Amino acid sequence: MTSKLLWMSFVLVAITSSITFSLQPDRQKVLLVSFDGFRWDYLYRVPTPHFHYIMKYGVHVKQVNNIFITKTYPNHYTLITGLFAESHGIVANEMFDPILNKSFSLDHMNVYDSEFWDEAMPIWITNQKAGHTTGAAMWPGADVQIHKSFPSYYMPYNESISFEDRVAKIIEWFTLKEPINLGLLYWEDPDDMGHHLGPDSPLMEPVISDIDSKLGYLIDMLKKAKLWNVVNLIITSDHGMTQCSEDRIIELDLYLDKDLYTLIDQSPVAAILPREGKFEEVYEALVHAHPNLTVYKKEEIPERWHYKYNSRIQPIIAVADEGWYILRNKSDDFLLGNHGYDNAFAEMHPIFLAHGPAFRKNFTKEVMNSTDLYPLLCHLLNITAPPHNGSLRNVQDLLSSATLRAVSYTQSTTVFRDTSKSREYEQGQPYAYFLGISLGSIIVIVFFVISIKHLIRSQIPAFSDMQSEIAQPLLQA
Ligand SMILES: *[C@@H]1O[C@H](CO)[C@@H](O)[C@H](O)[C@H]1NC(C)=O
Ligand SMILES: *[C@@H]1O[C@H](CO)[C@@H](O)[C@H](O)[C@H]1NC(C)=O
Ligand SMILES: *[C@@H]1O[C@H](CO)[C@@H](O)[C@H](O)[C@H]1NC(C)=O
Ligand SMILES: *[C@@H]1O[C@H](CO)[C@@H](O)[C@H](O)[C@H]1NC(C)=O
Ligand SMILES: *[C@@H]1O[C@H](CO)[C@@H](O)[C@H](O)[C@H]1NC(C)=O
Ligand SMILES: *[C@@H]1O[C@H](CO)[C@@H](O)[C@H](O)[C@H]1NC(C)=O
Ligand SMILES: *[C@@H]1O[C@H](CO)[C@@H](O)[C@H](O)[C@H]1NC(C)=O
Ligand SMILES: *[C@@H]1O[C@H](CO)[C@@H](O)[C@H](O)[C@H]1NC(C)=O
Ligand SMILES: [Zn+2]
């Protein structure tokens, strides 16, 4: 009897501690999803029930201040490094580095040139150095060898691979025997369609509905894999989109001799490299050329853009007013929707929503900086963030009180108090952390009661019945 009791208590204590341990913040899992070009207000354009489901049972930030220039590669690299473009080095989708004497272009193989990416350390490297594993499904840059390494698992970029196939990979990686703790998932729309149709087109409505269905599919698959309450799902984007028009075109050829400069990046931020000795001539020709074009010498670029201190930022940049389009002449490609403009414009801002054990429920925050996502990710993954331009403190109110205790503990910041007394729990989706703690406590109490009873040699009737009663709720937890 005594050895059986001891054995039982050992098993119970082991189960209890493993449950409690497995729910500690250091075992947090994160899935970061980017729907390219998902403007903040698309959420209200058509019914988006799946996005609203996340908002209701998670957090929503209404305004996300992303970084200048509001293009895809610069902003995606910010999300995973916490750095402004001038500091992470991916300053545009089209670049020229005068020191390397090399070009970089979104549409060419030279995006695979490590030297462009090596100025920063993407989060998967830090995550893997800490002994964790990462899986990336088409995240921009994730198939590039950066600092001589790749994510633990990744899909080589191929835009023809369906959303469903990307989700399947993510689920596979999260359910491995040694699962990843960080997943990154990228989808090209609504950016692609936003460029072609223009965001004001009524045809954007089915495009947005389709993204909502895709999110619904992802939620379903996470639920099927029993990951829904385990993984912290963060849904965001790189930038928004604004309507352009053939009535708002700035033709550089009208003002500037083609032979005086090289156009490195075109619209809406023209990156201009004057030919040697032609700097003043180019600047003078452009500076008063068009009322909707603001021309900056590199050293005059406004500080608030944090877009100056990098050799890949060209000697002159010319920035179009919102909705204006820069072309050399009318034979250049023109798109009805574009982005890249001043990051102060609301139409350039993306979405931000999150759901999971680390996040509060039904919580709305007014504004955040996109650079703050990175320290939040590092906190959730329990990795030490290298120097960056964000601050966890700015976004810690998104976290549930249990997760926050860990924040105030590790950061010794002021203790945050959760004022929302009536916490809303999802139906059939127990709040795993507290459940683990409560079950653990009950088991410990029951164990002590049993031990005391045993010690005072009172009769313990039908011990085996009790054993199954204790064990069963645990197995379901
Ligand atoms: C975080 O990681 C460190 C090791 O880097 C580890 O000692 C610690 O237990 C982990 N968990 C928490 C909650 O800090
Ligand atoms: C830069 O590279 C080009 C070829 O891409 C070459 O013609 C040119 O000489 C190089 N310039 C310098 C300074 O090395
Ligand atoms: C991209 O994926 C498509 C569809 O699976 C496939 O047919 C194509 O060969 C792939 N392209 C590359 C470069 O792997
Ligand atoms: C374009 O310039 C005109 C003239 O300065 C100005 O009235 C207009 O507001 C500008 N457009 C935008 C979108 O800023
Ligand atoms: C427009 O510019 C491109 C590149 O400089 C040039 O090849 C093309 O001939 C120009 N087209 C017109 C209509 O001027
Ligand atoms: C969510 O919070 C808002 C107030 O912030 C409240 O009006 C609403 O009823 C809450 N919804 C749920 C489902 O709790
Ligand atoms: C965004 O960052 C700036 C500093 O770069 C800071 O002053 C500002 O308070 C931050 N905004 C939010 C909403 O945290
Ligand atoms: C951004 O962070 C990097 C790395 O710490 C730093 O070098 C840079 O000065 C920061 N930029 C700003 C504007 O604070
Ligand atoms: Zn785009």
Coordinates of C-alpha atoms and ligand atoms in Angstrom, one line a residue:
M1 CA 0.0 0.0 0.0
T2 CA 2.7 2.5 0.9
S3 CA 4.8 1.9 -2.2
K4 CA 1.7 2.1 -4.3
L5 CA 0.9 5.4 -2.7
L6 CA 4.4 6.7 -3.1
W7 CA 4.4 5.7 -6.7
M8 CA 1.0 7.4 -7.3
S9 CA 2.2 10.6 -5.7
F10 CA 5.4 10.6 -7.8
V11 CA 3.3 10.3 -11.0
L12 CA 0.9 13.0 -9.9
V13 CA 3.7 15.4 -9.0
A14 CA 5.4 14.7 -12.2
I15 CA 2.3 15.3 -14.2
T16 CA 1.5 18.4 -12.3
S17 CA 4.9 20.0 -12.7
S18 CA 5.0 19.0 -16.4
I19 CA 1.7 20.7 -17.0
T20 CA 2.5 23.8 -15.1
F21 CA 6.0 23.9 -16.7
S22 CA 4.7 23.4 -20.2
L23 CA 2.4 26.4 -19.8
Q24 CA 5.2 28.8 -18.6
P25 CA 5.8 31.8 -20.8
D26 CA 9.2 30.3 -21.9
R27 CA 7.3 27.6 -23.8
Q28 CA 5.3 30.2 -25.8
K29 CA 4.7 29.5 -29.4
V30 CA 4.2 32.3 -32.0
L31 CA 2.8 32.3 -35.5
L32 CA 3.4 35.6 -37.3
V33 CA 1.2 36.0 -40.4
S34 CA 1.5 38.8 -43.0
F35 CA -1.1 39.5 -45.6
D36 CA 0.8 41.8 -47.9
G37 CA -0.8 45.3 -48.4
F38 CA -3.7 44.7 -46.0
R39 CA -4.7 48.3 -45.2
W40 CA -6.0 48.9 -41.7
D41 CA -9.5 49.9 -42.8
Y42 CA -10.1 46.9 -45.1
L43 CA -11.4 45.3 -42.0
Y44 CA -14.6 47.4 -42.2
R45 CA -14.9 47.5 -46.0
V46 CA -16.8 44.2 -46.2
P47 CA -17.9 41.7 -43.5
T48 CA -14.7 40.1 -42.2
P49 CA -16.1 37.7 -39.6
H50 CA -12.8 35.8 -39.1
F51 CA -10.8 39.0 -38.4
H52 CA -13.6 40.1 -36.1
Y53 CA -13.5 36.8 -34.3
I54 CA -9.8 37.4 -33.5
M55 CA -10.6 40.9 -32.4
K56 CA -13.3 39.7 -30.0
Y57 CA -11.2 37.0 -28.4
G58 CA -7.9 38.7 -28.8
V59 CA -6.3 42.1 -29.3
H60 CA -6.6 44.7 -32.1
V61 CA -4.4 47.7 -32.6
K62 CA -6.3 50.4 -34.7
Q63 CA -3.3 52.3 -35.9
V64 CA 0.1 50.8 -36.7
N65 CA 2.9 53.3 -37.5
N66 CA 5.0 51.4 -40.0
I67 CA 8.3 52.5 -41.3
F68 CA 9.4 54.7 -44.2
I69 CA 9.5 53.8 -47.0
T70 CA 6.2 52.0 -46.9
K71 CA 7.3 49.2 -49.2
T72 CA 7.2 45.4 -48.8
Y73 CA 10.9 44.4 -48.2
P74 CA 11.8 47.3 -45.9
N75 CA 8.7 46.8 -43.7
H76 CA 8.9 43.0 -43.5
Y77 CA 12.5 43.2 -42.4
T78 CA 11.5 45.7 -39.7
L79 CA 8.9 43.3 -38.4
I80 CA 11.6 40.7 -37.7
T81 CA 14.5 42.9 -36.7
G82 CA 12.8 45.9 -34.9
L83 CA 15.0 48.2 -36.9
F84 CA 14.3 51.2 -39.1
A85 CA 15.3 50.8 -42.7
E86 CA 18.4 52.9 -42.4
S87 CA 19.6 50.5 -39.7
H88 CA 18.5 47.1 -41.1
G89 CA 19.8 48.0 -44.6
I90 CA 16.8 46.9 -46.7
V91 CA 16.0 50.5 -47.6
A92 CA 13.8 49.7 -50.6
N93 CA 12.6 47.0 -52.9
E94 CA 15.0 48.4 -55.5
M95 CA 18.5 49.4 -54.3
F96 CA 22.0 50.1 -55.3
D97 CA 24.9 49.8 -52.8
P98 CA 27.8 52.1 -54.0
I99 CA 30.2 50.4 -51.6
L100 CA 29.4 46.8 -52.8
N101 CA 28.8 48.2 -56.3
K102 CA 25.8 46.0 -56.5
S103 CA 22.1 46.3 -57.2
F104 CA 19.2 44.6 -55.5
S105 CA 15.8 44.2 -57.1
L106 CA 12.6 42.6 -55.8
D107 CA 12.2 40.8 -59.2
H108 CA 15.7 39.5 -59.6
M109 CA 17.9 36.8 -58.2
N110 CA 20.1 39.4 -56.6
V111 CA 17.6 39.4 -53.6
Y112 CA 19.5 36.2 -52.7
D113 CA 22.8 38.2 -52.2
S114 CA 23.4 37.9 -48.5
E115 CA 25.4 41.1 -48.3
F116 CA 22.2 43.1 -48.6
W117 CA 20.6 41.4 -45.6
D118 CA 23.6 41.0 -43.3
E119 CA 23.4 44.5 -41.7
A120 CA 20.7 43.1 -39.4
M121 CA 19.9 39.8 -37.6
P122 CA 16.4 38.4 -38.4
I123 CA 14.6 36.9 -35.4
W124 CA 15.0 33.3 -36.5
I125 CA 18.8 33.5 -36.1
T126 CA 18.5 34.8 -32.5
N127 CA 15.7 32.2 -31.9
Q128 CA 17.9 29.3 -33.2
K129 CA 21.0 30.5 -31.3
A130 CA 18.9 30.2 -28.1
G131 CA 18.2 26.5 -29.0
H132 CA 14.7 26.9 -30.5
T133 CA 13.6 26.2 -34.1
T134 CA 11.8 28.3 -36.7
G135 CA 9.7 27.6 -39.7
A136 CA 9.1 30.1 -42.5
A137 CA 6.5 29.7 -45.2
M138 CA 7.5 32.3 -47.9
W139 CA 8.3 35.1 -45.5
P140 CA 10.4 37.7 -47.5
G141 CA 14.1 37.0 -46.9
A142 CA 13.5 33.7 -45.2
D143 CA 15.1 31.7 -48.1
V144 CA 18.1 34.0 -48.2
Q145 CA 21.3 32.9 -46.4
I146 CA 21.7 35.6 -43.8
H147 CA 24.7 35.5 -41.5
K148 CA 25.5 32.1 -43.0
S149 CA 22.2 30.6 -41.9
F150 CA 18.6 29.9 -42.8
P151 CA 15.5 29.3 -40.7
S152 CA 15.4 25.7 -39.3
Y153 CA 12.6 25.0 -41.9
Y154 CA 11.6 27.1 -44.8
M155 CA 9.9 27.0 -48.2
P156 CA 11.9 28.4 -51.1
Y157 CA 10.0 31.4 -52.4
N158 CA 7.4 30.5 -55.1
E159 CA 4.3 32.6 -55.4
S160 CA 2.4 29.8 -57.1
I161 CA 2.3 27.8 -53.9
S162 CA -1.2 28.0 -52.5
F163 CA -2.2 29.4 -49.2
E164 CA -3.4 26.0 -48.1
D165 CA 0.0 24.4 -48.9
R166 CA 1.8 27.1 -46.9
V167 CA -0.6 26.5 -43.9
A168 CA 0.0 22.8 -44.2
K169 CA 3.7 23.3 -43.8
I170 CA 3.2 25.6 -40.8
I171 CA 1.0 23.0 -39.1
E172 CA 3.5 20.3 -39.9
W173 CA 6.3 22.2 -38.3
F174 CA 4.3 23.1 -35.2
T175 CA 3.3 19.4 -34.7
L176 CA 6.8 17.9 -35.1
K177 CA 8.1 15.8 -32.3
E178 CA 10.4 18.7 -31.6
P179 CA 8.0 21.5 -32.7
I180 CA 9.1 25.0 -33.8
N181 CA 8.3 27.8 -31.4
L182 CA 8.2 30.4 -34.2
G183 CA 6.3 30.2 -37.5
L184 CA 6.2 32.9 -40.2
L185 CA 3.6 32.8 -42.9
Y186 CA 3.3 35.2 -45.8
W187 CA 0.6 35.7 -48.4
E188 CA 0.9 38.1 -51.5
D189 CA -2.6 39.5 -51.4
P190 CA -4.4 41.9 -51.0
D191 CA -1.3 43.7 -52.3
D192 CA -1.2 42.2 -55.8
M193 CA -4.9 42.9 -56.5
G194 CA -4.7 46.3 -54.7
H195 CA -2.0 47.4 -57.2
H196 CA -4.0 46.2 -60.3
L197 CA -7.5 47.3 -59.3
G198 CA -6.7 50.3 -57.1
P199 CA -8.0 50.1 -53.5
D200 CA -11.1 52.3 -54.3
S201 CA -12.3 49.7 -56.8
P202 CA -15.5 47.8 -55.8
L203 CA -13.7 44.7 -57.1
M204 CA -11.5 44.9 -54.0
E205 CA -14.4 43.7 -51.9
P206 CA -14.3 40.1 -53.0
V207 CA -10.5 40.2 -52.7
I208 CA -10.8 41.2 -49.0
S209 CA -13.5 38.6 -48.4
D210 CA -11.2 36.0 -49.9
I211 CA -8.5 37.0 -47.4
D212 CA -11.0 36.7 -44.6
S213 CA -11.8 33.1 -45.8
K214 CA -8.1 32.3 -45.9
L215 CA -7.8 33.5 -42.3
G216 CA -10.9 31.3 -41.5
Y217 CA -9.1 28.3 -43.1
L218 CA -6.0 29.0 -41.0
I219 CA -8.0 29.2 -37.8
D220 CA -9.8 25.9 -38.7
M221 CA -6.5 24.1 -39.3
L222 CA -5.0 25.4 -36.1
K223 CA -8.1 24.1 -34.2
K224 CA -7.9 20.7 -35.9
A225 CA -4.3 20.4 -34.9
K226 CA -5.2 21.4 -31.4
L227 CA -2.9 24.4 -31.7
W228 CA -5.5 27.1 -31.4
N229 CA -5.1 27.8 -27.7
V230 CA -1.4 27.0 -27.7
V231 CA -0.1 29.2 -30.4
N232 CA 0.0 33.0 -30.2
L233 CA -1.3 34.1 -33.6
I234 CA -0.3 37.5 -34.7
I235 CA -1.8 38.9 -37.9
T236 CA -0.3 42.0 -39.5
S237 CA 0.9 43.4 -42.7
D238 CA 3.7 45.6 -44.2
H239 CA 1.7 48.6 -45.5
G240 CA -1.5 49.8 -46.9
M241 CA -2.4 51.0 -50.4
T242 CA -3.6 54.3 -52.0
Q243 CA -5.6 55.0 -55.2
C244 CA -3.5 56.4 -58.1
S245 CA -4.7 57.9 -61.3
E246 CA -3.4 58.8 -64.7
D247 CA -4.3 62.3 -63.9
R248 CA -1.7 62.4 -61.1
I249 CA 1.5 61.5 -62.9
I250 CA 4.9 63.2 -62.5
E251 CA 7.0 62.6 -65.6
L252 CA 10.7 63.1 -64.7
D253 CA 11.7 63.3 -68.4
L254 CA 9.9 66.6 -68.6
Y255 CA 12.3 68.2 -66.1
L256 CA 15.5 66.2 -66.1
D257 CA 17.9 65.1 -68.8
K258 CA 18.1 61.3 -68.8
D259 CA 21.8 61.4 -69.1
L260 CA 22.4 63.2 -65.9
Y261 CA 21.4 60.5 -63.5
T262 CA 20.4 56.9 -62.7
L263 CA 17.0 56.1 -61.4
I264 CA 17.5 53.4 -58.7
D265 CA 13.9 53.3 -57.4
Q266 CA 11.0 54.9 -59.0
S267 CA 7.7 55.5 -57.3
P268 CA 6.5 57.1 -55.1
V269 CA 10.0 57.7 -53.7
A270 CA 12.4 58.2 -56.6
A271 CA 15.9 57.3 -55.5
I272 CA 18.2 59.4 -57.7
L273 CA 21.9 58.8 -58.3
P274 CA 23.3 61.8 -60.2
R275 CA 26.2 61.2 -62.6
E276 CA 29.5 62.3 -61.2
G277 CA 29.7 66.1 -60.9
K278 CA 26.0 66.5 -61.8
F279 CA 24.6 66.6 -58.3
E280 CA 23.7 70.3 -58.3
E281 CA 22.3 70.3 -61.8
V282 CA 20.0 67.4 -61.1
Y283 CA 18.9 68.9 -57.7
E284 CA 18.2 72.3 -59.2
A285 CA 16.2 70.8 -62.1
L286 CA 14.0 68.8 -59.8
V287 CA 13.5 70.8 -56.7
H288 CA 10.8 73.1 -58.0
A289 CA 9.7 70.9 -60.9
H290 CA 6.3 69.8 -59.7
P291 CA 4.1 71.0 -56.8
N292 CA 3.4 67.4 -55.8
L293 CA 7.0 66.3 -55.6
T294 CA 9.2 67.1 -52.6
V295 CA 12.9 66.8 -53.3
Y296 CA 15.4 66.2 -50.6
K297 CA 19.2 66.1 -50.6
K298 CA 20.1 63.1 -48.5
E299 CA 21.2 65.2 -45.5
E300 CA 17.9 67.1 -45.5
I301 CA 15.7 64.0 -45.3
P302 CA 13.4 64.5 -42.3
E303 CA 14.6 62.8 -39.1
R304 CA 11.2 61.4 -38.4
W305 CA 11.6 59.0 -41.3
H306 CA 14.8 57.5 -39.8
Y307 CA 15.9 57.2 -43.5
K308 CA 19.2 58.8 -44.0
Y309 CA 22.2 57.0 -42.4
N310 CA 22.8 54.3 -45.0
S311 CA 24.9 54.2 -48.1
R312 CA 22.0 52.6 -50.0
I313 CA 20.0 55.7 -49.6
Q314 CA 20.8 57.7 -52.7
P315 CA 22.1 61.3 -52.7
I316 CA 18.7 62.7 -53.8
I317 CA 15.3 61.3 -53.0
A318 CA 12.1 62.8 -54.5
V319 CA 8.9 61.9 -52.7
A320 CA 5.5 62.1 -54.3
D321 CA 2.4 63.4 -52.5
E322 CA -0.1 60.7 -51.7
G323 CA -1.8 59.3 -54.8
W324 CA 0.8 60.8 -57.2
Y325 CA 2.9 58.6 -59.4
I326 CA 6.5 59.1 -60.5
L327 CA 7.4 57.9 -64.0
R328 CA 10.3 58.7 -66.3
N329 CA 7.7 59.0 -69.1
K330 CA 4.4 57.5 -70.0
S331 CA 5.8 54.3 -71.4
D332 CA 6.8 53.2 -67.9
D333 CA 4.5 50.8 -66.0
F334 CA 1.7 52.5 -64.2
L335 CA -0.4 50.8 -61.4
L336 CA -3.8 51.9 -60.1
G337 CA -2.8 51.3 -56.5
N338 CA 0.5 52.0 -54.9
H339 CA 2.3 52.4 -51.5
G340 CA 5.7 53.6 -50.4
Y341 CA 4.5 57.1 -49.5
D342 CA 5.1 59.0 -46.2
N343 CA 4.4 56.6 -43.3
A344 CA 2.4 59.4 -41.6
F345 CA -0.5 58.8 -44.0
A346 CA -3.3 56.6 -42.6
E347 CA -3.7 54.9 -46.0
M348 CA -0.2 53.5 -45.7
H349 CA -0.9 51.8 -42.4
P350 CA -1.5 48.0 -42.0
I351 CA -3.6 45.9 -39.6
F352 CA -2.5 44.3 -36.3
L353 CA -4.5 41.7 -34.5
A354 CA -3.4 38.9 -32.1
H355 CA -4.9 35.9 -30.3
G356 CA -3.5 33.3 -28.0
P357 CA -2.6 32.5 -24.4
A358 CA -0.3 35.5 -24.1
F359 CA -2.8 38.0 -25.2
R360 CA -5.7 39.8 -23.6
K361 CA -9.2 39.2 -24.9
N362 CA -11.5 41.7 -26.6
F363 CA -8.9 44.4 -26.1
T364 CA -8.4 47.4 -28.4
K365 CA -5.4 49.6 -28.4
E366 CA -5.3 52.9 -30.3
V367 CA -1.8 53.0 -31.7
M368 CA 1.6 51.2 -31.9
N369 CA 4.9 51.4 -33.7
S370 CA 5.6 48.5 -36.0
T371 CA 9.2 48.4 -34.5
D372 CA 7.6 47.3 -31.2
L373 CA 6.5 44.0 -32.6
Y374 CA 10.0 42.7 -32.5
P375 CA 10.6 43.1 -28.7
L376 CA 7.2 41.6 -28.2
L377 CA 8.1 38.5 -30.2
C378 CA 11.4 38.2 -28.4
H379 CA 9.6 38.4 -25.1
L380 CA 7.1 35.7 -26.1
L381 CA 9.9 33.5 -27.4
N382 CA 12.0 34.1 -24.3
I383 CA 15.0 35.3 -26.3
T384 CA 17.2 38.2 -25.6
A385 CA 16.7 40.9 -28.3
P386 CA 19.8 42.4 -29.8
P387 CA 19.7 46.3 -30.0
H388 CA 16.7 47.5 -31.9
N389 CA 14.4 50.6 -32.3
G390 CA 11.3 49.4 -30.5
S391 CA 10.2 49.0 -26.9
L392 CA 8.3 46.2 -25.2
R393 CA 7.0 48.7 -22.8
N394 CA 4.9 50.4 -25.6
V395 CA 3.0 47.2 -26.3
Q396 CA 3.0 45.3 -23.0
D397 CA -0.7 46.3 -22.4
L398 CA -1.6 43.8 -25.2
L399 CA -0.4 41.0 -23.0
S400 CA -2.6 39.0 -20.5
S401 CA -1.8 39.5 -16.8
A402 CA -0.1 36.1 -16.5
T403 CA 2.3 36.9 -19.3
L404 CA 2.7 40.4 -18.0
R405 CA 3.9 39.2 -14.6
A406 CA 6.8 37.7 -16.5
V407 CA 7.4 41.0 -18.3
S408 CA 7.5 43.1 -15.1
Y409 CA 9.6 40.4 -13.5
T410 CA 12.2 40.3 -16.2
Q411 CA 12.2 44.0 -17.0
S412 CA 11.6 45.3 -13.4
T413 CA 9.1 47.7 -14.8
T414 CA 6.1 48.9 -12.9
V415 CA 3.7 46.1 -12.2
F416 CA 0.8 46.2 -14.5
R417 CA -2.7 45.8 -13.1
D418 CA -5.4 44.1 -15.1
T419 CA -8.5 46.2 -14.5
S420 CA -10.8 44.1 -16.6
K421 CA -12.4 42.0 -14.0
S422 CA -14.8 40.0 -16.1
R423 CA -12.5 38.3 -18.6
E424 CA -14.2 36.8 -21.5
Y425 CA -13.3 33.2 -22.3
E426 CA -14.0 31.5 -25.5
Q427 CA -16.6 28.8 -25.5
G428 CA -15.1 25.4 -25.1
Q429 CA -11.6 26.9 -25.1
P430 CA -10.4 26.9 -21.5
Y431 CA -7.8 29.4 -20.5
A432 CA -5.0 26.8 -20.4
Y433 CA -2.6 28.6 -18.2
F434 CA -4.9 29.1 -15.3
L435 CA -6.5 25.7 -15.8
G436 CA -3.0 24.1 -15.5
I437 CA -2.3 26.0 -12.3
S438 CA -5.7 25.2 -10.7
L439 CA -5.5 21.5 -11.6
G440 CA -2.0 21.4 -10.3
S441 CA -3.0 23.0 -7.0
I442 CA -6.0 20.6 -6.7
I443 CA -3.7 17.6 -7.2
V444 CA -1.2 18.9 -4.7
I445 CA -3.9 19.4 -2.1
V446 CA -5.5 16.0 -2.8
F447 CA -2.1 14.4 -2.5
F448 CA -1.5 16.0 0.9
V449 CA -4.9 15.0 2.1
I450 CA -4.2 11.5 1.1
S451 CA -0.7 11.5 2.6
I452 CA -2.1 12.8 5.9
K453 CA -4.9 10.3 5.9
H454 CA -2.3 7.6 5.3
L455 CA 0.0 8.8 8.0
I456 CA -2.7 8.8 10.6
R457 CA -3.5 5.3 9.4
S458 CA -7.1 6.0 8.8
Q459 CA -8.9 3.8 6.3
I460 CA -8.7 5.0 2.7
P461 CA -11.6 3.3 1.0
A462 CA -11.4 2.4 -2.6
F463 CA -8.1 4.1 -3.4
S464 CA -8.1 2.9 -6.9
D465 CA -11.4 4.7 -7.6
M466 CA -10.0 7.9 -6.3
Q467 CA -7.0 7.4 -8.5
S468 CA -9.1 7.4 -11.7
E469 CA -11.0 10.4 -10.5
I470 CA -7.9 12.4 -10.0
A471 CA -6.2 11.2 -13.2
Q472 CA -9.1 11.7 -15.6
P473 CA -9.5 15.5 -15.6
L474 CA -5.7 15.7 -15.9
L475 CA -5.7 13.7 -19.1
Q476 CA -8.3 16.0 -20.6
A477 CA -6.4 19.2 -19.7
Ligands
LIG1 C1 14.1 31.7 -20.5 O1 15.3 31.3 -21.1 C2 16.3 31.1 -20.1 C3 17.6 30.7 -20.8 O2 18.0 31.6 -21.7 C4 15.9 30.1 -19.0 O3 16.9 30.1 -18.0 C5 14.6 30.5 -18.4 O4 14.1 29.5 -17.6 C6 13.6 30.7 -19.5 N1 12.2 31.0 -19.1 C7 11.8 32.1 -18.5 C8 10.4 32.2 -18.2 O5 12.5 33.1 -18.4
LIG2 C1 30.8 48.4 -60.7 O1 30.3 47.2 -61.4 C2 30.2 47.4 -62.8 C3 29.6 46.2 -63.4 O2 28.4 45.8 -62.7 C4 31.6 47.7 -63.4 O3 31.4 48.0 -64.8 C5 32.2 48.9 -62.7 O4 33.5 49.1 -63.2 C6 32.2 48.7 -61.2 N1 32.7 49.9 -60.6 C7 33.7 49.9 -59.7 C8 34.0 51.2 -59.1 O5 34.2 48.9 -59.4
LIG3 C1 6.4 26.8 -58.1 O1 5.3 26.0 -57.8 C2 4.5 25.6 -58.9 C3 3.2 24.9 -58.4 O2 3.5 24.0 -57.4 C4 5.4 24.6 -59.7 O3 4.7 24.1 -60.8 C5 6.7 25.3 -60.1 O4 7.5 24.4 -60.7 C6 7.4 25.9 -58.9 N1 8.4 26.8 -59.4 C7 9.7 26.6 -58.9 C8 10.7 27.6 -59.4 O5 10.0 25.8 -58.1
LIG4 C1 -0.7 68.6 -55.1 O1 -0.3 69.9 -55.2 C2 -1.3 70.9 -55.1 C3 -0.7 72.3 -55.4 O2 0.3 72.5 -54.4 C4 -2.0 70.8 -53.8 O3 -3.1 71.7 -53.8 C5 -2.5 69.4 -53.6 O4 -3.1 69.3 -52.3 C6 -1.4 68.4 -53.7 N1 -1.9 67.1 -53.7 C7 -1.7 66.3 -52.6 C8 -2.3 64.9 -52.7 O5 -1.0 66.6 -51.7
LIG5 C1 10.7 56.5 -71.8 O1 11.9 56.2 -71.2 C2 12.5 55.0 -71.5 C3 13.7 54.8 -70.6 O2 14.5 56.0 -70.5 C4 12.9 55.0 -72.9 O3 13.5 53.8 -73.3 C5 11.7 55.2 -73.8 O4 12.0 55.4 -75.1 C6 11.0 56.5 -73.4 N1 9.7 56.6 -74.0 C7 9.3 57.7 -74.5 C8 7.9 57.7 -75.1 O5 9.9 58.8 -74.4
LIG6 C1 -15.8 43.8 -25.9 O1 -15.5 45.1 -25.3 C2 -16.4 46.1 -25.5 C3 -15.9 47.4 -24.8 O2 -14.5 47.5 -25.0 C4 -17.8 45.7 -25.1 O3 -18.7 46.7 -25.4 C5 -18.2 44.4 -25.7 O4 -19.4 44.0 -25.2 C6 -17.1 43.4 -25.4 N1 -17.5 42.2 -26.2 C7 -17.5 41.0 -25.6 C8 -17.9 39.9 -26.5 O5 -17.2 40.8 -24.4
LIG7 C1 6.7 55.4 -31.3 O1 8.1 55.6 -31.2 C2 8.4 56.9 -30.8 C3 9.9 57.0 -30.7 O2 10.5 56.5 -31.8 C4 7.8 57.2 -29.5 O3 8.1 58.6 -29.1 C5 6.3 57.1 -29.5 O4 5.7 57.3 -28.2 C6 6.0 55.6 -30.0 N1 4.6 55.5 -30.1 C7 3.9 54.6 -29.5 C8 2.4 54.6 -29.8 O5 4.3 53.8 -28.7
LIG8 C1 18.0 52.0 -34.0 O1 18.7 51.0 -33.4 C2 20.1 50.8 -33.8 C3 20.6 49.6 -33.1 O2 20.6 49.8 -31.8 C4 20.8 52.1 -33.5 O3 22.2 52.0 -34.0 C5 20.2 53.3 -34.1 O4 20.8 54.5 -33.7 C6 18.7 53.4 -33.7 N1 18.0 54.4 -34.4 C7 17.4 55.4 -33.8 C8 16.7 56.4 -34.6 O5 17.3 55.4 -32.6
ZN9 ZN 3.0 46.2 -53.2

